[in-house]
GROMACS .gro file of C-alpha atoms in nm:
model
  333
    1UNK     CA    1   0.514  -1.955   2.721
    2UNK     CA    2   0.706  -1.719   2.941
    3UNK     CA    3   0.513  -1.362   2.953
    4UNK     CA    4   0.644  -1.109   2.750
    5UNK     CA    5   0.580  -0.755   2.613
    6UNK     CA    6   0.452  -0.584   2.303
    7UNK     CA    7   0.567  -0.236   2.165
    8UNK     CA    8   0.318  -0.051   1.944
    9UNK     CA    9   0.478   0.132   1.647
   10UNK     CA   10   0.385   0.515   1.656
   11UNK     CA   11   0.267   0.610   1.390
   12UNK     CA   12   0.122   0.268   1.267
   13UNK     CA   13  -0.180   0.206   1.003
   14UNK     CA   14  -0.340   0.418   0.808
   15UNK     CA   15  -0.188   0.746   0.622
   16UNK     CA   16  -0.422   1.051   0.526
   17UNK     CA   17  -0.409   0.926   0.159
   18UNK     CA   18  -0.572   0.575   0.267
   19UNK     CA   19  -0.799   0.748   0.479
   20UNK     CA   20  -0.946   0.998   0.226
   21UNK     CA   21  -0.988   0.682  -0.044
   22UNK     CA   22  -1.166   0.485   0.203
   23UNK     CA   23  -1.381   0.787   0.282
   24UNK     CA   24  -1.474   0.883  -0.084
   25UNK     CA   25  -1.590   0.522  -0.150
   26UNK     CA   26  -1.804   0.541   0.172
   27UNK     CA   27  -1.925   0.900   0.047
   28UNK     CA   28  -2.042   0.812  -0.271
   29UNK     CA   29  -2.231   0.497  -0.162
   30UNK     CA   30  -2.391   0.711   0.080
   31UNK     CA   31  -2.485   0.992  -0.224
   32UNK     CA   32  -2.552   0.760  -0.497
   33UNK     CA   33  -2.656   0.415  -0.331
   34UNK     CA   34  -2.500   0.108  -0.438
   35UNK     CA   35  -2.350  -0.012  -0.663
   36UNK     CA   36  -2.048   0.239  -0.669
   37UNK     CA   37  -1.807   0.090  -0.891
   38UNK     CA   38  -1.430   0.059  -0.755
   39UNK     CA   39  -1.153   0.058  -1.033
   40UNK     CA   40  -0.890  -0.182  -0.856
   41UNK     CA   41  -0.888  -0.245  -0.503
   42UNK     CA   42  -0.938   0.116  -0.327
   43UNK     CA   43  -0.624   0.032  -0.121
   44UNK     CA   44  -0.425  -0.293  -0.094
   45UNK     CA   45  -0.612  -0.449   0.232
   46UNK     CA   46  -0.835  -0.729   0.199
   47UNK     CA   47  -1.024  -0.626   0.523
   48UNK     CA   48  -1.106  -0.292   0.409
   49UNK     CA   49  -1.230  -0.428   0.064
   50UNK     CA   50  -1.426  -0.690   0.231
   51UNK     CA   51  -1.604  -0.422   0.425
   52UNK     CA   52  -1.663  -0.190   0.133
   53UNK     CA   53  -1.824  -0.474  -0.070
   54UNK     CA   54  -2.074  -0.554   0.221
   55UNK     CA   55  -2.171  -0.185   0.198
   56UNK     CA   56  -2.258  -0.197  -0.206
   57UNK     CA   57  -1.908  -0.130  -0.341
   58UNK     CA   58  -1.848  -0.361  -0.653
   59UNK     CA   59  -1.446  -0.421  -0.713
   60UNK     CA   60  -1.337  -0.426  -1.084
   61UNK     CA   61  -1.019  -0.496  -1.263
   62UNK     CA   62  -1.087  -0.242  -1.562
   63UNK     CA   63  -1.304   0.046  -1.639
   64UNK     CA   64  -1.438  -0.171  -1.933
   65UNK     CA   65  -1.646  -0.397  -1.670
   66UNK     CA   66  -1.826  -0.081  -1.524
   67UNK     CA   67  -2.186  -0.007  -1.682
   68UNK     CA   68  -2.239   0.287  -1.880
   69UNK     CA   69  -2.311   0.600  -1.693
   70UNK     CA   70  -2.225   0.404  -1.393
   71UNK     CA   71  -2.050   0.579  -1.078
   72UNK     CA   72  -1.659   0.491  -1.111
   73UNK     CA   73  -1.426   0.541  -0.787
   74UNK     CA   74  -1.048   0.512  -0.931
   75UNK     CA   75  -0.838   0.374  -0.656
   76UNK     CA   76  -0.540   0.562  -0.448
   77UNK     CA   77  -0.295   0.407  -0.648
   78UNK     CA   78  -0.366   0.642  -0.970
   79UNK     CA   79  -0.465   0.559  -1.327
   80UNK     CA   80  -0.310   0.635  -1.620
   81UNK     CA   81  -0.431   0.896  -1.869
   82UNK     CA   82  -0.598   0.629  -2.134
   83UNK     CA   83  -0.814   0.485  -1.843
   84UNK     CA   84  -0.941   0.816  -1.789
   85UNK     CA   85  -0.992   0.860  -2.151
   86UNK     CA   86  -1.165   0.518  -2.160
   87UNK     CA   87  -1.352   0.606  -1.874
   88UNK     CA   88  -1.518   0.960  -2.044
   89UNK     CA   89  -1.595   0.734  -2.383
   90UNK     CA   90  -1.814   0.504  -2.144
   91UNK     CA   91  -1.969   0.814  -2.004
   92UNK     CA   92  -1.890   0.698  -1.614
   93UNK     CA   93  -1.952   0.936  -1.334
   94UNK     CA   94  -1.556   0.913  -1.213
   95UNK     CA   95  -1.453   1.025  -0.871
   96UNK     CA   96  -1.106   1.034  -0.811
   97UNK     CA   97  -0.948   0.902  -0.520
   98UNK     CA   98  -0.601   0.931  -0.633
   99UNK     CA   99  -0.363   0.984  -0.317
  100UNK     CA  100  -0.275   1.348  -0.357
  101UNK     CA  101   0.084   1.245  -0.323
  102UNK     CA  102   0.072   0.988  -0.642
  103UNK     CA  103  -0.080   1.288  -0.818
  104UNK     CA  104   0.201   1.485  -0.746
  105UNK     CA  105   0.417   1.221  -0.916
  106UNK     CA  106   0.208   1.222  -1.219
  107UNK     CA  107   0.248   1.595  -1.239
  108UNK     CA  108   0.634   1.596  -1.239
  109UNK     CA  109   0.649   1.292  -1.485
  110UNK     CA  110   0.457   1.483  -1.737
  111UNK     CA  111   0.681   1.831  -1.629
  112UNK     CA  112   1.004   1.647  -1.694
  113UNK     CA  113   0.867   1.468  -2.012
  114UNK     CA  114   0.734   1.790  -2.189
  115UNK     CA  115   1.070   1.930  -2.092
  116UNK     CA  116   1.257   1.669  -2.298
  117UNK     CA  117   1.411   1.485  -2.054
  118UNK     CA  118   1.396   1.074  -2.003
  119UNK     CA  119   1.221   0.987  -1.683
  120UNK     CA  120   1.376   0.722  -1.470
  121UNK     CA  121   1.113   0.582  -1.218
  122UNK     CA  122   1.229   0.405  -0.974
  123UNK     CA  123   0.978   0.151  -0.881
  124UNK     CA  124   0.847  -0.197  -0.918
  125UNK     CA  125   0.727  -0.292  -1.250
  126UNK     CA  126   0.368  -0.403  -1.247
  127UNK     CA  127   0.259  -0.209  -0.957
  128UNK     CA  128  -0.033  -0.009  -0.998
  129UNK     CA  129   0.102   0.323  -0.917
  130UNK     CA  130   0.393   0.257  -1.173
  131UNK     CA  131   0.145   0.169  -1.438
  132UNK     CA  132  -0.035   0.520  -1.393
  133UNK     CA  133   0.248   0.704  -1.381
  134UNK     CA  134   0.389   0.537  -1.705
  135UNK     CA  135   0.078   0.616  -1.883
  136UNK     CA  136   0.162   0.962  -1.874
  137UNK     CA  137   0.446   0.966  -2.102
  138UNK     CA  138   0.506   0.585  -2.208
  139UNK     CA  139   0.768   0.675  -2.455
  140UNK     CA  140   0.988   0.890  -2.218
  141UNK     CA  141   0.961   0.686  -1.886
  142UNK     CA  142   1.195   0.396  -1.782
  143UNK     CA  143   1.121   0.175  -1.479
  144UNK     CA  144   1.435   0.086  -1.250
  145UNK     CA  145   1.418  -0.117  -0.922
  146UNK     CA  146   1.778  -0.215  -0.869
  147UNK     CA  147   2.159  -0.073  -0.911
  148UNK     CA  148   2.200  -0.349  -1.155
  149UNK     CA  149   1.901  -0.208  -1.333
  150UNK     CA  150   2.079   0.133  -1.360
  151UNK     CA  151   2.398  -0.025  -1.468
  152UNK     CA  152   2.178  -0.194  -1.781
  153UNK     CA  153   2.029   0.155  -1.887
  154UNK     CA  154   2.070   0.154  -2.234
  155UNK     CA  155   2.139   0.553  -2.237
  156UNK     CA  156   2.427   0.740  -2.301
  157UNK     CA  157   2.578   0.918  -1.968
  158UNK     CA  158   2.506   1.246  -2.081
  159UNK     CA  159   2.127   1.206  -2.165
  160UNK     CA  160   1.944   1.459  -1.965
  161UNK     CA  161   1.732   1.248  -1.707
  162UNK     CA  162   1.516   1.326  -1.412
  163UNK     CA  163   1.425   1.078  -1.125
  164UNK     CA  164   1.104   1.025  -0.947
  165UNK     CA  165   1.017   0.753  -0.741
  166UNK     CA  166   0.726   0.510  -0.648
  167UNK     CA  167   0.587   0.667  -0.310
  168UNK     CA  168   0.597   0.317  -0.111
  169UNK     CA  169   0.923   0.240  -0.160
  170UNK     CA  170   1.209   0.145   0.121
  171UNK     CA  171   1.364   0.470   0.188
  172UNK     CA  172   1.715   0.307   0.215
  173UNK     CA  173   1.708   0.090  -0.071
  174UNK     CA  174   1.539   0.362  -0.291
  175UNK     CA  175   1.841   0.596  -0.159
  176UNK     CA  176   2.095   0.355  -0.295
  177UNK     CA  177   1.930   0.355  -0.622
  178UNK     CA  178   1.937   0.699  -0.678
  179UNK     CA  179   2.327   0.732  -0.584
  180UNK     CA  180   2.382   0.505  -0.851
  181UNK     CA  181   2.195   0.724  -1.088
  182UNK     CA  182   2.345   1.019  -0.970
  183UNK     CA  183   2.681   0.845  -1.015
  184UNK     CA  184   2.636   0.733  -1.374
  185UNK     CA  185   2.433   1.024  -1.540
  186UNK     CA  186   2.600   1.368  -1.552
  187UNK     CA  187   2.253   1.564  -1.636
  188UNK     CA  188   2.036   1.479  -1.401
  189UNK     CA  189   1.705   1.642  -1.202
  190UNK     CA  190   1.508   1.527  -0.921
  191UNK     CA  191   1.174   1.681  -0.777
  192UNK     CA  192   1.249   1.944  -0.506
  193UNK     CA  193   1.095   1.713  -0.269
  194UNK     CA  194   1.134   1.344  -0.217
  195UNK     CA  195   0.867   1.134  -0.371
  196UNK     CA  196   0.845   0.830  -0.119
  197UNK     CA  197   0.568   0.976   0.089
  198UNK     CA  198   0.589   1.099   0.469
  199UNK     CA  199   0.399   0.802   0.581
  200UNK     CA  200   0.606   0.539   0.431
  201UNK     CA  201   0.912   0.725   0.576
  202UNK     CA  202   0.751   0.745   0.929
  203UNK     CA  203   0.639   0.392   0.923
  204UNK     CA  204   0.993   0.261   0.807
  205UNK     CA  205   1.170   0.447   1.105
  206UNK     CA  206   0.958   0.358   1.351
  207UNK     CA  207   1.024  -0.020   1.232
  208UNK     CA  208   1.417   0.064   1.247
  209UNK     CA  209   1.339   0.146   1.622
  210UNK     CA  210   1.119  -0.155   1.668
  211UNK     CA  211   1.401  -0.408   1.541
  212UNK     CA  212   1.664  -0.266   1.740
  213UNK     CA  213   1.444  -0.314   2.063
  214UNK     CA  214   1.266  -0.641   1.972
  215UNK     CA  215   1.340  -0.973   1.927
  216UNK     CA  216   1.058  -0.992   1.664
  217UNK     CA  217   0.867  -0.742   1.442
  218UNK     CA  218   0.525  -0.830   1.309
  219UNK     CA  219   0.357  -0.606   1.053
  220UNK     CA  220  -0.012  -0.590   1.029
  221UNK     CA  221  -0.102  -0.551   0.619
  222UNK     CA  222  -0.197  -0.757   0.321
  223UNK     CA  223   0.034  -0.963   0.076
  224UNK     CA  224  -0.032  -0.707  -0.182
  225UNK     CA  225   0.072  -0.408  -0.001
  226UNK     CA  226   0.407  -0.250  -0.135
  227UNK     CA  227   0.455  -0.051   0.182
  228UNK     CA  228   0.386  -0.314   0.426
  229UNK     CA  229   0.609  -0.566   0.242
  230UNK     CA  230   0.892  -0.241   0.281
  231UNK     CA  231   0.847  -0.227   0.610
  232UNK     CA  232   0.925  -0.598   0.682
  233UNK     CA  233   1.193  -0.551   0.488
  234UNK     CA  234   1.326  -0.298   0.689
  235UNK     CA  235   1.312  -0.440   0.985
  236UNK     CA  236   1.516  -0.766   0.915
  237UNK     CA  237   1.775  -0.528   0.743
  238UNK     CA  238   1.790  -0.400   1.104
  239UNK     CA  239   1.862  -0.698   1.291
  240UNK     CA  240   1.519  -0.821   1.404
  241UNK     CA  241   1.293  -1.152   1.282
  242UNK     CA  242   1.015  -0.998   1.067
  243UNK     CA  243   0.675  -1.147   0.934
  244UNK     CA  244   0.376  -0.976   0.739
  245UNK     CA  245   0.056  -1.065   0.952
  246UNK     CA  246  -0.266  -0.987   0.714
  247UNK     CA  247  -0.446  -1.039   1.011
  248UNK     CA  248  -0.432  -1.265   1.372
  249UNK     CA  249  -0.535  -1.597   1.185
  250UNK     CA  250  -0.186  -1.569   0.997
  251UNK     CA  251   0.011  -1.572   1.308
  252UNK     CA  252   0.231  -1.867   1.339
  253UNK     CA  253   0.308  -1.934   1.684
  254UNK     CA  254   0.641  -2.092   1.639
  255UNK     CA  255   0.747  -1.751   1.548
  256UNK     CA  256   0.717  -1.669   1.896
  257UNK     CA  257   0.962  -1.939   2.062
  258UNK     CA  258   1.240  -1.808   2.228
  259UNK     CA  259   1.118  -1.444   2.202
  260UNK     CA  260   1.049  -1.200   2.490
  261UNK     CA  261   0.943  -0.892   2.314
  262UNK     CA  262   0.750  -0.800   2.025
  263UNK     CA  263   0.769  -0.490   1.796
  264UNK     CA  264   0.380  -0.459   1.634
  265UNK     CA  265   0.319  -0.201   1.331
  266UNK     CA  266   0.061  -0.207   1.033
  267UNK     CA  267   0.109  -0.072   0.719
  268UNK     CA  268  -0.064   0.265   0.581
  269UNK     CA  269  -0.357   0.069   0.435
  270UNK     CA  270  -0.411  -0.166   0.738
  271UNK     CA  271  -0.688  -0.052   0.984
  272UNK     CA  272  -0.661  -0.058   1.340
  273UNK     CA  273  -0.924  -0.322   1.422
  274UNK     CA  274  -0.667  -0.582   1.272
  275UNK     CA  275  -0.394  -0.433   1.498
  276UNK     CA  276  -0.660  -0.510   1.781
  277UNK     CA  277  -0.724  -0.881   1.681
  278UNK     CA  278  -0.340  -0.941   1.643
  279UNK     CA  279  -0.242  -0.766   2.013
  280UNK     CA  280  -0.546  -0.975   2.154
  281UNK     CA  281  -0.405  -1.311   2.014
  282UNK     CA  282  -0.039  -1.215   2.144
  283UNK     CA  283  -0.189  -1.137   2.493
  284UNK     CA  284  -0.380  -1.475   2.489
  285UNK     CA  285  -0.023  -1.645   2.394
  286UNK     CA  286   0.150  -1.458   2.690
  287UNK     CA  287   0.203  -1.145   2.547
  288UNK     CA  288   0.002  -0.913   2.772
  289UNK     CA  289   0.226  -0.607   2.855
  290UNK     CA  290   0.173  -0.335   2.602
  291UNK     CA  291   0.346   0.003   2.559
  292UNK     CA  292   0.345   0.274   2.274
  293UNK     CA  293   0.664   0.355   2.133
  294UNK     CA  294   0.755   0.707   2.136
  295UNK     CA  295   0.716   0.834   1.760
  296UNK     CA  296   0.574   1.117   1.524
  297UNK     CA  297   0.190   1.234   1.553
  298UNK     CA  298   0.071   1.270   1.219
  299UNK     CA  299  -0.169   1.523   1.156
  300UNK     CA  300  -0.193   1.524   0.797
  301UNK     CA  301  -0.547   1.557   0.627
  302UNK     CA  302  -0.637   1.554   0.258
  303UNK     CA  303  -0.989   1.711   0.170
  304UNK     CA  304  -1.232   1.494  -0.040
  305UNK     CA  305  -1.354   1.585  -0.391
  306UNK     CA  306  -1.615   1.887  -0.402
  307UNK     CA  307  -1.823   1.674  -0.617
  308UNK     CA  308  -1.908   1.484  -0.274
  309UNK     CA  309  -2.047   1.782  -0.136
  310UNK     CA  310  -2.342   1.753   0.102
  311UNK     CA  311  -2.613   1.879  -0.167
  312UNK     CA  312  -2.825   2.105   0.087
  313UNK     CA  313  -2.553   2.259   0.285
  314UNK     CA  314  -2.242   2.213  -0.015
  315UNK     CA  315  -2.013   2.119   0.285
  316UNK     CA  316  -1.741   1.865   0.135
  317UNK     CA  317  -1.686   1.599   0.495
  318UNK     CA  318  -1.384   1.592   0.636
  319UNK     CA  319  -1.137   1.295   0.613
  320UNK     CA  320  -1.100   1.178   1.005
  321UNK     CA  321  -0.768   1.146   1.110
  322UNK     CA  322  -0.794   0.798   1.250
  323UNK     CA  323  -1.006   0.484   1.185
  324UNK     CA  324  -1.055   0.386   1.522
  325UNK     CA  325  -0.949   0.458   1.856
  326UNK     CA  326  -0.590   0.336   1.940
  327UNK     CA  327  -0.451   0.080   2.155
  328UNK     CA  328  -0.424   0.200   2.513
  329UNK     CA  329  -0.059   0.114   2.661
  330UNK     CA  330  -0.061  -0.104   2.936
  331UNK     CA  331  -0.267  -0.397   2.801
  332UNK     CA  332  -0.413  -0.529   2.500
  333UNK     CA  333  -0.825  -0.426   2.604
   0.00000   0.00000   0.00000
């Protein structure tokens, strides 16, 4: 195979909310010992879940599966008030790892619903984040995913509405849906800031650039990771062949035929070790020149809950900026 090059996206991989959530589970295991129960996957990545299981985390689908009085961590995607109530009824020691940006959407939903508005939540029906927000005001929140959904809404055009969005959506596709809502409804409010998180926007923008510069774009991420799937879609929409790669074992060498330049990125819940693995596999196949894309350097840090403070010093551990040392340009090592 002809030698080729790799361009590593910047930024890629873990966002602040994911680092915080993983750190919360690790800190809870340090403080309370195993087992620590986690409702749903703490973040949508198979490697992270498997590593935490090795440390003593137990992942469950419902708070009802957690023994009464046990420690239970809520995932980064957030939960509904009903879940919080059920956990309280069971006497669970709850530690909330909800991403602060998701919590902001919950607060906005409550505020708009209390103001008497119908909340139109742009998102994917059934996604954990959407289910959590829906639970804040189920009688006043309607999920819309496409422009066609907007046309089918059984609401008068003068209905007072407010628009919120799932944080991990494609920025471009969401903008189309929001434009359709603005065109239809005469009394429409949106929050002061866009709900799609900074990390999703930054990674999508980086992938757009990769798609314009490379024959192929590979996105490291699990199949149930919404933001990773959106990155693949964005790359395809901007002219590149693109595939989701949960880890290097899922690389199909047929994708590389006729390719001389590959862009590599990773979803916000994918650890750098999986990027290392993919780059090493590509190097063995002839793609042994690595360069780093010019991009935004993220420095956002979210603090951990106060209840995880050190019992002696009272200090709350700081969430690290990165999960591991990044790959160096110029080689796969």
